């Protein structure tokens, strides 16, 4: 099946030039020390904010220092809805710190600019809608008054993605479908298993790692506390021929920190994301490592950190993604700018206690074969299962997660 059409709307090269009321204090130093930021808004999309560096140059050249916004991702539904009409990107500029007080934006509005966007050809080629300086809009009553100017580049580029969805919760060993529009086609099957009585159960018997630093780091936190750890979980992805193409193994158990019922950031649980080692169907090698924990704070959160594995072992992993999502509401696990740049993958994660059938998007440029896609699919399963693994230990898990009836509810 072909990938689904997606488009990235990119807002970059952002910088602000304020009217000079006094002399500059020196090269590259602006007399104003007040932070400035931009708020970006497109109708029916969540707004975004970005800090703005100040530019002191008197020329119209591009700024030496600039920043980028997160950008907007347009899925097939949005493209169908918007491809026949122009949309408007509104950028409002504020002086002051980002945030809200009593429901009101705390910064002082400096002005705003609007960029008209036509998505008619955006699915097939890169389109630049604006690149350069623009004056901030005012009320027009003082046309000769110096005004602030904003530098920005707004462009779109095609970003086709493969879309997959689990047919059920990962712990129920579902089929995984590839989605395109209203068509769903099975492409993978899953097998979840849990055996907390055997600490080596989560690794295949022929798992071969030449560097012992792997085992030193991953098993150092394994403390045998009956009923007080979650370990031995593993999920394997199979292609339609029945060959294993990716796996996630819980290599470090999820253990509550002393005196609490939660997995702490200082001692997180961890998964290894595995791919077949060569042409053997029974030998694996690590591709990535995912850590997860229960974040403390005003909002209960699932903290996570993902890194790519190198041939030198875990001590030299390449950090790829780190963040926190709400335990109650869930969120999205996303990887951007991994080696090749741009969008890599995104996966939906439901909140604690909710039925979760992860929807996974994978950028086409990062997939050369279905086995590549399977790695991202199993990674999405691991982050989804981590929501359960980080559940407070005062709560019981469902029967699919362990074979000890004292720890499960039915």
mmCIF file of C-alpha atoms in Angstrom:
data_model
loop_
_atom_site.group_PDB
_atom_site.id
_atom_site.type_symbol
_atom_site.label_atom_id
_atom_site.label_comp_id
_atom_site.label_asym_id
_atom_site.label_seq_id
_atom_site.Cartn_x
_atom_site.Cartn_y
_atom_site.Cartn_z
ATOM 1 C CA UNK A 1 0.000 0.000 0.000
ATOM 2 C CA UNK A 2 1.053 3.549 -0.620
ATOM 3 C CA UNK A 3 1.737 5.970 2.223
ATOM 4 C CA UNK A 4 -0.789 8.572 3.312
ATOM 5 C CA UNK A 5 -0.300 12.199 2.216
ATOM 6 C CA UNK A 6 0.850 14.536 4.975
ATOM 7 C CA UNK A 7 2.228 18.067 4.745
ATOM 8 C CA UNK A 8 4.466 19.929 7.181
ATOM 9 C CA UNK A 9 3.946 23.671 7.437
ATOM 10 C CA UNK A 10 7.257 25.082 8.639
ATOM 11 C CA UNK A 11 7.760 28.467 10.278
ATOM 12 C CA UNK A 12 11.457 29.223 10.693
ATOM 13 C CA UNK A 13 14.132 31.924 10.571
ATOM 14 C CA UNK A 14 12.199 33.894 13.187
ATOM 15 C CA UNK A 15 13.805 37.089 14.525
ATOM 16 C CA UNK A 16 12.528 40.441 15.746
ATOM 17 C CA UNK A 17 13.881 43.917 15.062
ATOM 18 C CA UNK A 18 12.579 46.593 17.441
ATOM 19 C CA UNK A 19 12.665 50.314 16.619
ATOM 20 C CA UNK A 20 15.748 51.856 18.220
ATOM 21 C CA UNK A 21 14.972 54.461 20.815
ATOM 22 C CA UNK A 22 18.551 54.620 22.018
ATOM 23 C CA UNK A 23 21.957 53.637 20.797
ATOM 24 C CA UNK A 24 22.926 50.033 20.851
ATOM 25 C CA UNK A 25 25.106 49.073 23.768
ATOM 26 C CA UNK A 26 27.513 47.360 21.428
ATOM 27 C CA UNK A 27 27.706 44.934 18.509
ATOM 28 C CA UNK A 28 24.864 42.448 18.689
ATOM 29 C CA UNK A 29 23.483 43.945 21.932
ATOM 30 C CA UNK A 30 20.006 45.482 21.940
ATOM 31 C CA UNK A 31 19.102 48.159 24.502
ATOM 32 C CA UNK A 32 15.971 46.196 25.400
ATOM 33 C CA UNK A 33 16.460 43.219 27.705
ATOM 34 C CA UNK A 34 12.772 42.295 27.729
ATOM 35 C CA UNK A 35 12.194 38.817 26.272
ATOM 36 C CA UNK A 36 9.898 38.627 23.263
ATOM 37 C CA UNK A 37 7.917 35.763 21.824
ATOM 38 C CA UNK A 38 5.532 34.934 19.005
ATOM 39 C CA UNK A 39 2.176 33.185 19.113
ATOM 40 C CA UNK A 40 1.260 31.327 15.912
ATOM 41 C CA UNK A 41 -2.324 30.495 15.095
ATOM 42 C CA UNK A 42 -4.180 28.746 12.269
ATOM 43 C CA UNK A 43 -7.920 28.283 12.623
ATOM 44 C CA UNK A 44 -8.872 24.855 14.030
ATOM 45 C CA UNK A 45 -5.258 24.039 14.946
ATOM 46 C CA UNK A 46 -3.642 24.306 18.391
ATOM 47 C CA UNK A 47 -1.700 27.549 18.745
ATOM 48 C CA UNK A 48 2.083 27.496 19.163
ATOM 49 C CA UNK A 49 4.623 29.796 20.757
ATOM 50 C CA UNK A 50 8.276 30.486 20.000
ATOM 51 C CA UNK A 51 10.872 32.718 21.635
ATOM 52 C CA UNK A 52 12.212 35.488 19.407
ATOM 53 C CA UNK A 53 15.866 36.564 19.312
ATOM 54 C CA UNK A 54 16.394 40.299 18.834
ATOM 55 C CA UNK A 55 18.255 41.583 15.780
ATOM 56 C CA UNK A 56 20.223 44.859 15.851
ATOM 57 C CA UNK A 57 21.343 44.963 12.224
ATOM 58 C CA UNK A 58 20.304 48.039 10.216
ATOM 59 C CA UNK A 59 20.317 46.154 6.908
ATOM 60 C CA UNK A 60 17.639 44.017 5.319
ATOM 61 C CA UNK A 61 19.875 40.960 5.348
ATOM 62 C CA UNK A 62 18.631 37.761 7.017
ATOM 63 C CA UNK A 63 19.330 37.752 10.766
ATOM 64 C CA UNK A 64 22.482 36.124 12.110
ATOM 65 C CA UNK A 65 20.493 34.524 14.924
ATOM 66 C CA UNK A 66 16.999 33.093 14.508
ATOM 67 C CA UNK A 67 14.685 30.424 15.855
ATOM 68 C CA UNK A 68 12.003 28.077 14.549
ATOM 69 C CA UNK A 69 8.506 27.185 15.681
ATOM 70 C CA UNK A 70 7.345 23.618 16.096
ATOM 71 C CA UNK A 71 5.330 23.887 12.889
ATOM 72 C CA UNK A 72 1.989 22.428 11.870
ATOM 73 C CA UNK A 73 1.341 18.886 10.656
ATOM 74 C CA UNK A 74 -1.532 18.506 8.210
ATOM 75 C CA UNK A 75 -2.993 15.021 7.944
ATOM 76 C CA UNK A 76 -5.055 13.687 5.003
ATOM 77 C CA UNK A 77 -8.348 14.912 6.506
ATOM 78 C CA UNK A 78 -6.979 18.435 6.957
ATOM 79 C CA UNK A 79 -5.577 18.435 3.425
ATOM 80 C CA UNK A 80 -8.913 17.397 1.947
ATOM 81 C CA UNK A 81 -10.635 20.118 3.944
ATOM 82 C CA UNK A 82 -8.163 22.903 3.164
ATOM 83 C CA UNK A 83 -6.668 22.124 -0.259
ATOM 84 C CA UNK A 84 -9.314 24.116 -2.159
ATOM 85 C CA UNK A 85 -9.108 27.302 -0.121
ATOM 86 C CA UNK A 86 -6.551 29.661 1.308
ATOM 87 C CA UNK A 87 -5.786 29.594 4.997
ATOM 88 C CA UNK A 88 -4.254 32.323 7.119
ATOM 89 C CA UNK A 89 -1.342 31.989 9.499
ATOM 90 C CA UNK A 90 -1.529 34.760 12.103
ATOM 91 C CA UNK A 91 1.602 35.561 14.084
ATOM 92 C CA UNK A 92 1.194 37.829 17.105
ATOM 93 C CA UNK A 93 4.284 39.307 18.753
ATOM 94 C CA UNK A 94 4.555 39.961 22.475
ATOM 95 C CA UNK A 95 7.083 41.567 24.799
ATOM 96 C CA UNK A 96 7.380 39.895 28.180
ATOM 97 C CA UNK A 97 7.520 36.365 29.449
ATOM 98 C CA UNK A 98 5.415 33.592 27.954
ATOM 99 C CA UNK A 99 2.482 32.423 30.030
ATOM 100 C CA UNK A 100 -0.997 33.338 31.160
ATOM 101 C CA UNK A 101 -2.313 34.988 34.312
ATOM 102 C CA UNK A 102 -6.012 34.698 35.211
ATOM 103 C CA UNK A 103 -6.677 33.463 31.672
ATOM 104 C CA UNK A 104 -5.049 36.516 30.058
ATOM 105 C CA UNK A 105 -1.794 36.463 28.068
ATOM 106 C CA UNK A 106 0.873 38.042 30.263
ATOM 107 C CA UNK A 107 2.975 39.659 27.520
ATOM 108 C CA UNK A 108 2.359 43.070 25.941
ATOM 109 C CA UNK A 109 1.147 42.858 22.346
ATOM 110 C CA UNK A 110 3.584 44.540 19.937
ATOM 111 C CA UNK A 111 1.661 43.808 16.757
ATOM 112 C CA UNK A 112 0.846 41.004 14.366
ATOM 113 C CA UNK A 113 1.410 39.790 10.816
ATOM 114 C CA UNK A 114 -0.574 37.454 8.588
ATOM 115 C CA UNK A 115 0.628 35.082 5.886
ATOM 116 C CA UNK A 116 -1.775 33.685 3.292
ATOM 117 C CA UNK A 117 -1.212 30.008 2.469
ATOM 118 C CA UNK A 118 -2.457 28.042 -0.544
ATOM 119 C CA UNK A 119 -2.055 24.278 -0.045
ATOM 120 C CA UNK A 120 -3.124 23.357 -3.586
ATOM 121 C CA UNK A 121 0.322 22.036 -4.626
ATOM 122 C CA UNK A 122 1.715 21.315 -1.180
ATOM 123 C CA UNK A 123 1.403 17.526 -1.472
ATOM 124 C CA UNK A 124 3.696 17.333 -4.486
ATOM 125 C CA UNK A 125 6.414 19.940 -3.932
ATOM 126 C CA UNK A 126 7.956 22.400 -1.494
ATOM 127 C CA UNK A 127 6.210 25.788 -1.540
ATOM 128 C CA UNK A 128 7.613 28.997 0.001
ATOM 129 C CA UNK A 129 4.890 31.444 1.079
ATOM 130 C CA UNK A 130 7.068 34.147 2.630
ATOM 131 C CA UNK A 131 10.773 34.726 3.194
ATOM 132 C CA UNK A 132 12.037 38.045 4.550
ATOM 133 C CA UNK A 133 11.226 40.990 6.782
ATOM 134 C CA UNK A 134 7.711 42.265 7.346
ATOM 135 C CA UNK A 135 6.399 45.203 9.378
ATOM 136 C CA UNK A 136 4.155 44.464 12.299
ATOM 137 C CA UNK A 137 0.614 45.666 11.701
ATOM 138 C CA UNK A 138 -0.553 48.736 13.625
ATOM 139 C CA UNK A 139 -3.660 50.878 13.696
ATOM 140 C CA UNK A 140 -2.488 53.092 10.834
ATOM 141 C CA UNK A 141 -2.980 56.347 12.752
ATOM 142 C CA UNK A 142 0.769 57.042 12.886
ATOM 143 C CA UNK A 143 2.184 55.939 9.509
ATOM 144 C CA UNK A 144 5.584 57.579 10.076
ATOM 145 C CA UNK A 145 6.178 56.077 13.487
ATOM 146 C CA UNK A 146 8.959 53.467 13.541
ATOM 147 C CA UNK A 147 7.537 49.981 14.001
ATOM 148 C CA UNK A 148 8.938 46.606 14.860
ATOM 149 C CA UNK A 149 9.752 44.203 12.054
ATOM 150 C CA UNK A 150 9.674 40.429 11.995
ATOM 151 C CA UNK A 151 11.827 38.153 9.876
ATOM 152 C CA UNK A 152 10.377 34.779 9.011
ATOM 153 C CA UNK A 153 10.235 32.043 6.416
ATOM 154 C CA UNK A 154 7.006 30.130 5.948
ATOM 155 C CA UNK A 155 7.079 27.096 3.712
ATOM 156 C CA UNK A 156 5.411 23.738 3.282
ATOM 157 C CA UNK A 157 6.896 20.450 2.204
ATOM 158 C CA UNK A 158 5.393 17.042 1.436
ATOM 159 C CA UNK A 159 5.756 14.654 4.358
ATOM 160 C CA UNK A 160 4.146 11.319 3.359
ATOM 161 C CA UNK A 161 3.808 8.797 6.177
ATOM 162 C CA UNK A 162 2.896 5.185 6.696
ATOM 163 C CA UNK A 163 0.037 4.874 9.174
ATOM 164 C CA UNK A 164 -0.514 1.806 11.338
ATOM 165 C CA UNK A 165 -3.013 0.962 14.046
ATOM 166 C CA UNK A 166 -3.103 -1.811 16.587
ATOM 167 C CA UNK A 167 -6.307 -3.838 16.332
ATOM 168 C CA UNK A 168 -6.421 -4.084 20.125
ATOM 169 C CA UNK A 169 -4.375 -3.313 23.203
ATOM 170 C CA UNK A 170 -0.725 -4.385 22.804
ATOM 171 C CA UNK A 171 -0.879 -6.737 25.819
ATOM 172 C CA UNK A 172 -3.703 -8.650 24.076
ATOM 173 C CA UNK A 173 -1.428 -9.697 21.150
ATOM 174 C CA UNK A 174 -3.454 -7.965 18.401
ATOM 175 C CA UNK A 175 -3.059 -7.712 14.651
ATOM 176 C CA UNK A 176 -1.544 -4.438 13.373
ATOM 177 C CA UNK A 177 -3.156 -2.823 10.341
ATOM 178 C CA UNK A 178 -1.786 -0.397 7.797
ATOM 179 C CA UNK A 179 -4.263 2.411 7.174
ATOM 180 C CA UNK A 180 -4.862 4.463 4.054
ATOM 181 C CA UNK A 181 -8.067 6.431 3.998
ATOM 182 C CA UNK A 182 -10.901 3.962 4.613
ATOM 183 C CA UNK A 183 -8.769 0.937 3.731
ATOM 184 C CA UNK A 184 -7.199 -1.217 6.448
ATOM 185 C CA UNK A 185 -4.835 -4.045 5.619
ATOM 186 C CA UNK A 186 -3.216 -6.417 8.143
ATOM 187 C CA UNK A 187 0.576 -6.226 7.947
ATOM 188 C CA UNK A 188 1.875 -7.452 11.315
ATOM 189 C CA UNK A 189 0.848 -9.648 14.210
ATOM 190 C CA UNK A 190 1.951 -9.274 17.840
ATOM 191 C CA UNK A 191 2.735 -11.696 20.630
ATOM 192 C CA UNK A 192 2.874 -10.336 24.175
ATOM 193 C CA UNK A 193 4.202 -12.438 27.041
ATOM 194 C CA UNK A 194 4.963 -11.895 30.703
ATOM 195 C CA UNK A 195 6.889 -14.121 33.077
ATOM 196 C CA UNK A 196 7.944 -12.253 36.206
ATOM 197 C CA UNK A 197 9.368 -15.403 37.817
ATOM 198 C CA UNK A 198 12.302 -15.539 35.444
ATOM 199 C CA UNK A 199 14.413 -12.415 35.217
ATOM 200 C CA UNK A 200 16.048 -13.565 31.989
ATOM 201 C CA UNK A 201 12.730 -14.464 30.360
ATOM 202 C CA UNK A 202 12.567 -11.134 28.564
ATOM 203 C CA UNK A 203 15.679 -11.883 26.489
ATOM 204 C CA UNK A 204 15.893 -14.637 23.862
ATOM 205 C CA UNK A 205 18.240 -17.444 24.873
ATOM 206 C CA UNK A 206 20.634 -16.683 22.027
ATOM 207 C CA UNK A 207 20.632 -12.912 22.551
ATOM 208 C CA UNK A 208 24.266 -12.117 21.875
ATOM 209 C CA UNK A 209 25.906 -8.947 23.162
ATOM 210 C CA UNK A 210 29.660 -8.735 22.995
ATOM 211 C CA UNK A 211 29.909 -5.812 25.384
ATOM 212 C CA UNK A 212 29.048 -6.776 28.969
ATOM 213 C CA UNK A 213 28.332 -3.142 29.812
ATOM 214 C CA UNK A 214 24.842 -3.828 28.494
ATOM 215 C CA UNK A 215 24.031 -6.269 31.239
ATOM 216 C CA UNK A 216 25.838 -4.259 33.911
ATOM 217 C CA UNK A 217 23.689 -1.223 33.301
ATOM 218 C CA UNK A 218 20.368 -2.890 32.598
ATOM 219 C CA UNK A 219 20.298 -5.417 35.417
ATOM 220 C CA UNK A 220 21.959 -3.374 38.162
ATOM 221 C CA UNK A 221 18.595 -2.140 39.379
ATOM 222 C CA UNK A 222 16.935 -5.580 39.390
ATOM 223 C CA UNK A 223 15.972 -6.143 43.012
ATOM 224 C CA UNK A 224 13.997 -9.285 43.739
ATOM 225 C CA UNK A 225 10.947 -8.119 45.684
ATOM 226 C CA UNK A 226 8.044 -10.549 45.271
ATOM 227 C CA UNK A 227 4.961 -8.652 44.190
ATOM 228 C CA UNK A 228 6.898 -5.384 44.152
ATOM 229 C CA UNK A 229 8.340 -5.325 40.664
ATOM 230 C CA UNK A 230 7.133 -5.684 37.117
ATOM 231 C CA UNK A 231 9.451 -7.601 34.861
ATOM 232 C CA UNK A 232 9.660 -10.221 32.161
ATOM 233 C CA UNK A 233 7.384 -8.413 29.704
ATOM 234 C CA UNK A 234 8.113 -8.851 26.021
ATOM 235 C CA UNK A 235 6.281 -8.139 22.788
ATOM 236 C CA UNK A 236 7.370 -9.515 19.409
ATOM 237 C CA UNK A 237 6.199 -8.258 16.009
ATOM 238 C CA UNK A 238 5.811 -10.798 13.191
ATOM 239 C CA UNK A 239 5.343 -10.175 9.482
ATOM 240 C CA UNK A 240 2.625 -11.924 7.487
ATOM 241 C CA UNK A 241 4.886 -14.892 6.827
ATOM 242 C CA UNK A 242 5.255 -15.475 10.561
ATOM 243 C CA UNK A 243 8.872 -14.310 10.789
ATOM 244 C CA UNK A 244 9.810 -12.109 13.769
ATOM 245 C CA UNK A 245 10.862 -8.647 12.571
ATOM 246 C CA UNK A 246 11.068 -6.567 15.774
ATOM 247 C CA UNK A 247 10.742 -6.958 19.532
ATOM 248 C CA UNK A 248 10.656 -4.971 22.751
ATOM 249 C CA UNK A 249 12.070 -6.598 25.852
ATOM 250 C CA UNK A 250 11.725 -5.254 29.394
ATOM 251 C CA UNK A 251 15.414 -5.451 30.293
ATOM 252 C CA UNK A 252 15.230 -3.419 33.524
ATOM 253 C CA UNK A 253 12.249 -4.159 35.787
ATOM 254 C CA UNK A 254 9.881 -1.444 36.897
ATOM 255 C CA UNK A 255 10.421 -1.217 40.666
ATOM 256 C CA UNK A 256 8.923 1.248 43.188
ATOM 257 C CA UNK A 257 11.391 3.574 44.836
ATOM 258 C CA UNK A 258 11.948 2.941 48.578
ATOM 259 C CA UNK A 259 9.044 4.130 50.700
ATOM 260 C CA UNK A 260 6.769 4.855 47.742
ATOM 261 C CA UNK A 261 4.440 3.174 45.265
ATOM 262 C CA UNK A 262 5.910 4.713 42.127
ATOM 263 C CA UNK A 263 8.738 4.106 39.681
ATOM 264 C CA UNK A 264 11.091 7.030 40.154
ATOM 265 C CA UNK A 265 13.205 8.866 37.623
ATOM 266 C CA UNK A 266 16.327 7.913 39.579
ATOM 267 C CA UNK A 267 15.624 4.209 38.979
ATOM 268 C CA UNK A 268 13.504 3.920 35.808
ATOM 269 C CA UNK A 269 12.364 0.772 34.119
ATOM 270 C CA UNK A 270 13.757 0.135 30.652
ATOM 271 C CA UNK A 271 13.070 -1.679 27.402
ATOM 272 C CA UNK A 272 15.431 -2.768 24.680
ATOM 273 C CA UNK A 273 14.059 -2.389 21.168
ATOM 274 C CA UNK A 274 15.443 -5.279 19.142
ATOM 275 C CA UNK A 275 15.807 -6.138 15.483
ATOM 276 C CA UNK A 276 16.827 -9.459 13.881
ATOM 277 C CA UNK A 277 20.575 -10.013 13.756
ATOM 278 C CA UNK A 278 21.347 -10.655 10.103
ATOM 279 C CA UNK A 279 19.329 -13.367 8.406
ATOM 280 C CA UNK A 280 18.801 -15.456 11.507
ATOM 281 C CA UNK A 281 15.201 -15.644 12.696
ATOM 282 C CA UNK A 282 16.208 -16.395 16.282
ATOM 283 C CA UNK A 283 19.035 -13.951 16.965
ATOM 284 C CA UNK A 284 18.537 -10.310 17.932
ATOM 285 C CA UNK A 285 20.575 -7.173 18.265
ATOM 286 C CA UNK A 286 19.616 -3.943 20.068
ATOM 287 C CA UNK A 287 18.428 -0.931 18.077
ATOM 288 C CA UNK A 288 17.174 1.388 20.801
ATOM 289 C CA UNK A 289 16.600 1.739 24.528
ATOM 290 C CA UNK A 290 13.503 3.235 26.151
ATOM 291 C CA UNK A 291 13.395 4.305 29.794
ATOM 292 C CA UNK A 292 10.158 5.203 31.582
ATOM 293 C CA UNK A 293 9.161 6.367 35.052
ATOM 294 C CA UNK A 294 6.350 8.070 36.977
ATOM 295 C CA UNK A 295 7.016 11.805 37.074
ATOM 296 C CA UNK A 296 6.235 13.766 40.223
ATOM 297 C CA UNK A 297 4.710 17.234 40.021
ATOM 298 C CA UNK A 298 1.420 19.128 40.009
ATOM 299 C CA UNK A 299 0.239 16.829 37.192
ATOM 300 C CA UNK A 300 0.935 13.089 37.322
ATOM 301 C CA UNK A 301 3.039 12.268 34.300
ATOM 302 C CA UNK A 302 4.704 9.405 32.464
ATOM 303 C CA UNK A 303 8.310 10.392 31.888
ATOM 304 C CA UNK A 304 10.280 8.770 29.083
ATOM 305 C CA UNK A 305 13.638 8.857 27.374
ATOM 306 C CA UNK A 306 14.569 7.090 24.139
ATOM 307 C CA UNK A 307 18.028 6.685 22.681
ATOM 308 C CA UNK A 308 19.509 4.881 19.697
ATOM 309 C CA UNK A 309 22.029 2.190 20.475
ATOM 310 C CA UNK A 310 25.518 2.228 19.001
ATOM 311 C CA UNK A 311 27.993 -0.609 18.579
ATOM 312 C CA UNK A 312 29.784 0.613 21.708
ATOM 313 C CA UNK A 313 26.879 -0.303 23.973
ATOM 314 C CA UNK A 314 24.485 1.637 26.157
ATOM 315 C CA UNK A 315 27.051 4.002 27.606
ATOM 316 C CA UNK A 316 27.290 5.763 24.246
ATOM 317 C CA UNK A 317 23.642 5.794 23.177
ATOM 318 C CA UNK A 318 22.394 8.694 21.047
ATOM 319 C CA UNK A 319 19.584 10.635 22.800
ATOM 320 C CA UNK A 320 16.592 10.949 20.477
ATOM 321 C CA UNK A 321 13.478 11.840 22.461
ATOM 322 C CA UNK A 322 12.665 12.790 26.037
ATOM 323 C CA UNK A 323 9.513 14.173 27.581
ATOM 324 C CA UNK A 324 6.487 13.735 29.805
ATOM 325 C CA UNK A 325 2.850 13.019 29.030
ATOM 326 C CA UNK A 326 -0.196 13.149 31.263
ATOM 327 C CA UNK A 327 -1.029 9.878 33.007
ATOM 328 C CA UNK A 328 -4.704 10.856 33.065
ATOM 329 C CA UNK A 329 -5.109 12.157 29.514
ATOM 330 C CA UNK A 330 -2.330 10.324 27.690
ATOM 331 C CA UNK A 331 -0.631 12.094 24.813
ATOM 332 C CA UNK A 332 1.628 11.559 21.832
ATOM 333 C CA UNK A 333 5.084 10.030 21.724
ATOM 334 C CA UNK A 334 6.968 11.785 18.938
ATOM 335 C CA UNK A 335 10.434 11.648 17.396
ATOM 336 C CA UNK A 336 11.687 14.477 15.208
ATOM 337 C CA UNK A 337 15.034 15.307 13.551
ATOM 338 C CA UNK A 338 16.616 11.856 13.917
ATOM 339 C CA UNK A 339 19.750 11.791 11.748
ATOM 340 C CA UNK A 340 17.928 12.332 8.426
ATOM 341 C CA UNK A 341 15.917 15.246 9.812
ATOM 342 C CA UNK A 342 12.229 16.082 9.857
ATOM 343 C CA UNK A 343 9.368 14.006 11.236
ATOM 344 C CA UNK A 344 10.330 10.447 12.155
ATOM 345 C CA UNK A 345 7.400 8.914 14.008
ATOM 346 C CA UNK A 346 4.445 9.679 16.213
ATOM 347 C CA UNK A 347 2.298 7.378 18.309
ATOM 348 C CA UNK A 348 -0.869 7.939 20.320
ATOM 349 C CA UNK A 349 -0.904 6.869 23.973
ATOM 350 C CA UNK A 350 -4.131 6.676 25.963
ATOM 351 C CA UNK A 351 -4.342 7.668 29.600
ATOM 352 C CA UNK A 352 -4.089 5.233 32.480
ATOM 353 C CA UNK A 353 -6.960 2.754 32.666
ATOM 354 C CA UNK A 354 -8.281 3.549 29.181
ATOM 355 C CA UNK A 355 -8.482 1.140 26.254
ATOM 356 C CA UNK A 356 -5.482 1.884 24.056
ATOM 357 C CA UNK A 357 -5.103 0.923 20.400
ATOM 358 C CA UNK A 358 -2.028 2.934 19.395
ATOM 359 C CA UNK A 359 -2.096 4.793 16.087
ATOM 360 C CA UNK A 360 1.420 5.002 14.664
ATOM 361 C CA UNK A 361 2.728 7.329 11.957
ATOM 362 C CA UNK A 362 6.156 6.759 10.400
ATOM 363 C CA UNK A 363 7.862 9.102 7.932
ATOM 364 C CA UNK A 364 8.428 7.456 4.555
ATOM 365 C CA UNK A 365 12.068 8.587 4.404
ATOM 366 C CA UNK A 366 12.825 6.428 7.459
ATOM 367 C CA UNK A 367 11.375 3.209 6.045
ATOM 368 C CA UNK A 368 13.221 1.159 3.447
ATOM 369 C CA UNK A 369 11.342 -2.079 4.193
ATOM 370 C CA UNK A 370 8.509 -3.270 6.414
ATOM 371 C CA UNK A 371 11.019 -4.466 9.015
ATOM 372 C CA UNK A 372 12.038 -0.815 9.512
ATOM 373 C CA UNK A 373 8.400 0.112 10.114
ATOM 374 C CA UNK A 374 8.093 -2.766 12.577
ATOM 375 C CA UNK A 375 10.755 -1.196 14.813
ATOM 376 C CA UNK A 376 8.675 1.953 15.214
ATOM 377 C CA UNK A 377 5.525 -0.116 15.728
ATOM 378 C CA UNK A 378 7.102 -2.104 18.562
ATOM 379 C CA UNK A 379 8.556 1.078 20.054
ATOM 380 C CA UNK A 380 5.037 2.515 20.176
ATOM 381 C CA UNK A 381 3.888 -0.672 21.935
ATOM 382 C CA UNK A 382 6.665 -0.301 24.511
ATOM 383 C CA UNK A 383 5.741 3.291 25.384
ATOM 384 C CA UNK A 384 2.081 2.280 25.597
ATOM 385 C CA UNK A 385 2.881 -0.666 27.891
ATOM 386 C CA UNK A 386 5.041 1.638 30.016
ATOM 387 C CA UNK A 387 1.866 3.473 31.022
ATOM 388 C CA UNK A 388 0.794 0.228 32.726
ATOM 389 C CA UNK A 389 4.272 -0.634 34.004
ATOM 390 C CA UNK A 390 4.431 2.764 35.748
ATOM 391 C CA UNK A 391 0.996 2.416 37.313
ATOM 392 C CA UNK A 392 1.169 3.025 41.058
ATOM 393 C CA UNK A 393 2.039 -0.182 42.886
ATOM 394 C CA UNK A 394 -0.955 0.333 45.160
ATOM 395 C CA UNK A 395 -3.060 -0.564 42.101
ATOM 396 C CA UNK A 396 -3.404 -4.022 40.574
ATOM 397 C CA UNK A 397 -2.638 -4.819 36.952
ATOM 398 C CA UNK A 398 -4.825 -6.720 34.526
ATOM 399 C CA UNK A 399 -4.382 -10.468 34.158
ATOM 400 C CA UNK A 400 -2.547 -10.149 30.810
ATOM 401 C CA UNK A 401 0.468 -8.606 32.550
ATOM 402 C CA UNK A 402 1.392 -11.411 34.944
ATOM 403 C CA UNK A 403 0.697 -15.015 35.868
ATOM 404 C CA UNK A 404 0.449 -14.372 39.575
ATOM 405 C CA UNK A 405 -3.244 -14.142 40.429
ATOM 406 C CA UNK A 406 -2.480 -12.110 43.543
ATOM 407 C CA UNK A 407 -1.260 -9.260 41.336
ATOM 408 C CA UNK A 408 -3.985 -9.212 38.755
ATOM 409 C CA UNK A 409 -7.631 -8.324 38.504
ATOM 410 C CA UNK A 410 -10.022 -9.929 36.037
#
